Amino acid sequence: MGDQVELLINDERLRQVPEILPVLPIRDTVIYPYIIQPLCIGREKSRRALEAAMSRDRYLLLVAQRDTTNDDPMPEDLYTVGTVVECLQMLRLPDDTVRVTVEGLARMQVRKFIQLDPHLEADGVVLIDEEPEGKEIHALMRSALGLFEHCLHLGNRIPIESLEHVRQVDEPGRLADLITSYVNPTLEEKQAILACFNPAERLEKLIALLHTEAEMLEIERRIHSKVKKGLESSQKEFYLRERMKAIQEELGERDERAAEFEELRQKIESAGMPEAIHTRALKDLDRLERMPLASPEVTVMRTYLDWLLSMPWSVRSEDLLNLDAAEDVLNVDHYGLPKVKERILEYLAVRRLNPKMRGPILCFVGPPGVGKTSIGRSIARALGREFVRISLGGIRDEGEIRGHRRTYVGALPGRIVQGMKTAGKRNPVFMMDEIDKIGQDFRGDPSAALLEVLDPEQNNAFSDHYLEVPLDLSEVMFITTANLLDPIPSALRDRMEVIEFPGYTEDEKMHIARLFLVPKQLKEHGLAAKNLTIAHETLLEIIRRYTREAGVRNLEREIATICRKVARQVAAGNRKSFTVKPQHLHAFLGVERFRYGLAEERDEVGMATGLGWTPTGGDILAVEVSLMPGKGQLQLTGQLGDVMQESAKTAVSYARARAAALGIPAERFAETDIHIHVPAGQIPKDGPSAGITLATALISAITKRPVRRTVAMTGEITLRGHVLPVGGIKEKMLGAHRAGVTTIILPEENRKDLEELPIHVREALIFHFVDRMPKVLEVALLPANSES
Ligand code: ADP
């Protein structure tokens, strides 16, 4: 309507309108008398009609097309009431269209189309509004004006100046025309108004139209105010979305998908994400909304958003920093382990004084079953935090830690992110088991990713390939566990504070079994204390003959087996109470699995007892040597590693070099083959610490002096017979004690390591500290021919 101008028409001009006029079909609009409006003409035939008009007296008949898409309308496609216009101004545009400004003069009823080509021509009659009288017409006019004004206030589609304009018109028919052109209804409605020759009727039609319009505007306004209510941010996008929602609601078509998106959106809003991630999540949600439902991308994106949302962006547990309570929790859950508990309480104390302190990363090192995992769980309980645990064993691919990029089919985040999801809090106790068993190959180095996780300087922005956005791990308390310290890459080891779990003595195991394992298993099997009593000696027998371990895992398993069998009997109603004595063990647990006591029953020639350090704790290790007539060859069996083989060769060389001093004829070695075997054959063994044991067994074999069976030893040997210190003393001593050894030969320099031994173990063993091989032989060997 902006381009419309209304003019007065003098009757003189109307009288000059000829009966035969060129016809211009128009689409989309209707032009009323008294209106001046520009039109663009592109169709060839229309241009010809215009040219015809211009070459005559500038009068043209405009008739609306019924079907606006028809490019070459025939008479039957046109309405039969049109408007006579005068062409005021014509302008040819460079793109071949013509712009013409026309002034509507009067309605015209087509009587007949008299020409089709080169342009349409019709014979018509001009219709002038009659002048109605009476009060009714005034009432209609007032009502139309009132409604128009109402519409004007409801929406802002109609320019406000139009009101002034409309008010000046006092002819009813013209008023109806003018208002219609401002309100701009559909083509049919406009045409209906044009085809209505009676002003009163025309006003009535208009009033109906205005009522509908007012209603529409009302709805729009409601939507608008709903939008406004929900409008907190002034973001345009947000505004539009709310608007769409309100429209959908109004139309009753908020489908499930929209509801799902809405839910996702709310989740994103309430997830407490950092600003950048929040923006990104919304953007991704936007992309998701625009994706066609069938696109395979939809699931990928949906899963991704779910992962993003499952991260604990802002949820954390409140730390319980009551030291006494924490100490209670630790003691209630575990027997012994004083060093570990002390370290944890120190940690809590520091946190209490300085809550911002970045905690150290603890690394629990020790054989299986010594309570590393379960104390981790207790720490979480003592701190009031969540506990999660992942295993790093066998991971070779960096992607396992850090996730795979989403471009890969079926990609997932890495274990850290998965762990954080399980935790559901920003600050869990996060245990990573078997950090000594991560591998490394062409798929990237997982330990590099771990370094980032464990580095307090970097882990506030840990990046997972799948998640793509940085995740803050700085509040997580990481604990790693390992069986051995050596295989842990040194860069990682440097980041951590190592706490060693040496393994338990028999005595400790008894306590743990009585106070923790038996009650726990009874409970798990639904048994009451009165149902089952396991006698003290019975537990001792289980420890000695059914398990051989540093921890208590198998012990717990054996106790569970007994409970299971008893539970079955109790459930069957056979008996109510059992007391398990040592003689019943065979029935419950089958044959004994280990021989308790010394490696050997007798003092033997060519057989010495060493002490090994395995991932499952310290243990005794028998070394056998056999001599056969031959050519001085050395044979080594029992899966000995390189270092151990070299150790054996060194022992042999030492013995040869010392032949004279040992009272052995020098040529003995040249005519003898030596076979050294270390059972159990299927377990690989390595390290230099069996050196003196190998030498002792060999010299015993050659000199025929038996080795005392109560003696066990460990120490590295040099070619010159010096005895060098070795590692793992504590574990080895516990192993020796378990096996019933009474006398220990240790390198002099390992003397200091005994301080860490539990008192009763230290007191139960006799130690000989040596620095040279002859001293070893002095303690270990009996005189020749004294085999018992
Ligand atoms: P690890 O993680 O070192 O292999 P676990 O934590 O799995 O060992 O311990 C094995 C079992 O032994 C658990 O049931 C644990 O509760 C129990 N356990 C180990 N040490 C103790 C202890 N000092 N006091 C009580 N129970 C213990």
CSV table of C-alpha atoms in Angstrom, one decimal, residues 335-339 501-509 729-735 737-738 753-765 767:
chain,number,residue,atom,x,y,z
A,335,TYR,CA,43.2,-53.8,58.9
A,336,GLY,CA,46.8,-52.6,59.2
A,337,LEU,CA,48.3,-50.6,56.3
A,338,PRO,CA,49.4,-47.8,58.7
A,339,LYS,CA,51.6,-46.0,56.2
A,501,PHE,CA,51.9,-52.2,49.6
A,502,PRO,CA,54.4,-54.8,50.5
A,503,GLY,CA,52.0,-57.7,51.1
A,504,TYR,CA,50.8,-59.3,54.3
A,505,THR,CA,52.5,-61.6,56.7
A,506,GLU,CA,50.8,-64.7,57.9
A,507,ASP,CA,49.8,-63.0,61.0
A,508,GLU,CA,48.3,-60.1,59.2
A,509,LYS,CA,46.4,-62.4,57.0
A,729,ILE,CA,63.9,-57.2,50.1
A,730,LYS,CA,60.7,-56.6,52.1
A,731,GLU,CA,58.6,-58.7,49.7
A,732,LYS,CA,61.2,-61.4,49.6
A,733,MET,CA,61.5,-61.6,53.4
A,734,LEU,CA,57.7,-61.9,53.7
A,735,GLY,CA,57.8,-64.6,51.0
A,737,HIS,CA,58.7,-66.2,56.1
A,738,ARG,CA,55.6,-67.5,54.5
A,753,ASP,CA,66.1,-52.4,54.2
A,754,LEU,CA,65.2,-54.6,57.1
A,755,GLU,CA,63.9,-51.6,59.0
A,756,GLU,CA,60.8,-51.7,57.0
A,757,LEU,CA,60.0,-55.3,58.0
A,758,PRO,CA,57.2,-56.0,60.5
A,759,ILE,CA,58.9,-56.7,63.9
A,760,HIS,CA,57.6,-60.2,64.3
A,761,VAL,CA,59.0,-61.2,60.8
A,762,ARG,CA,62.3,-59.7,61.7
A,763,GLU,CA,62.4,-61.6,64.9
A,764,ALA,CA,61.4,-64.9,63.3
A,765,LEU,CA,64.3,-64.9,60.9
A,767,PHE,CA,70.0,-62.9,59.1
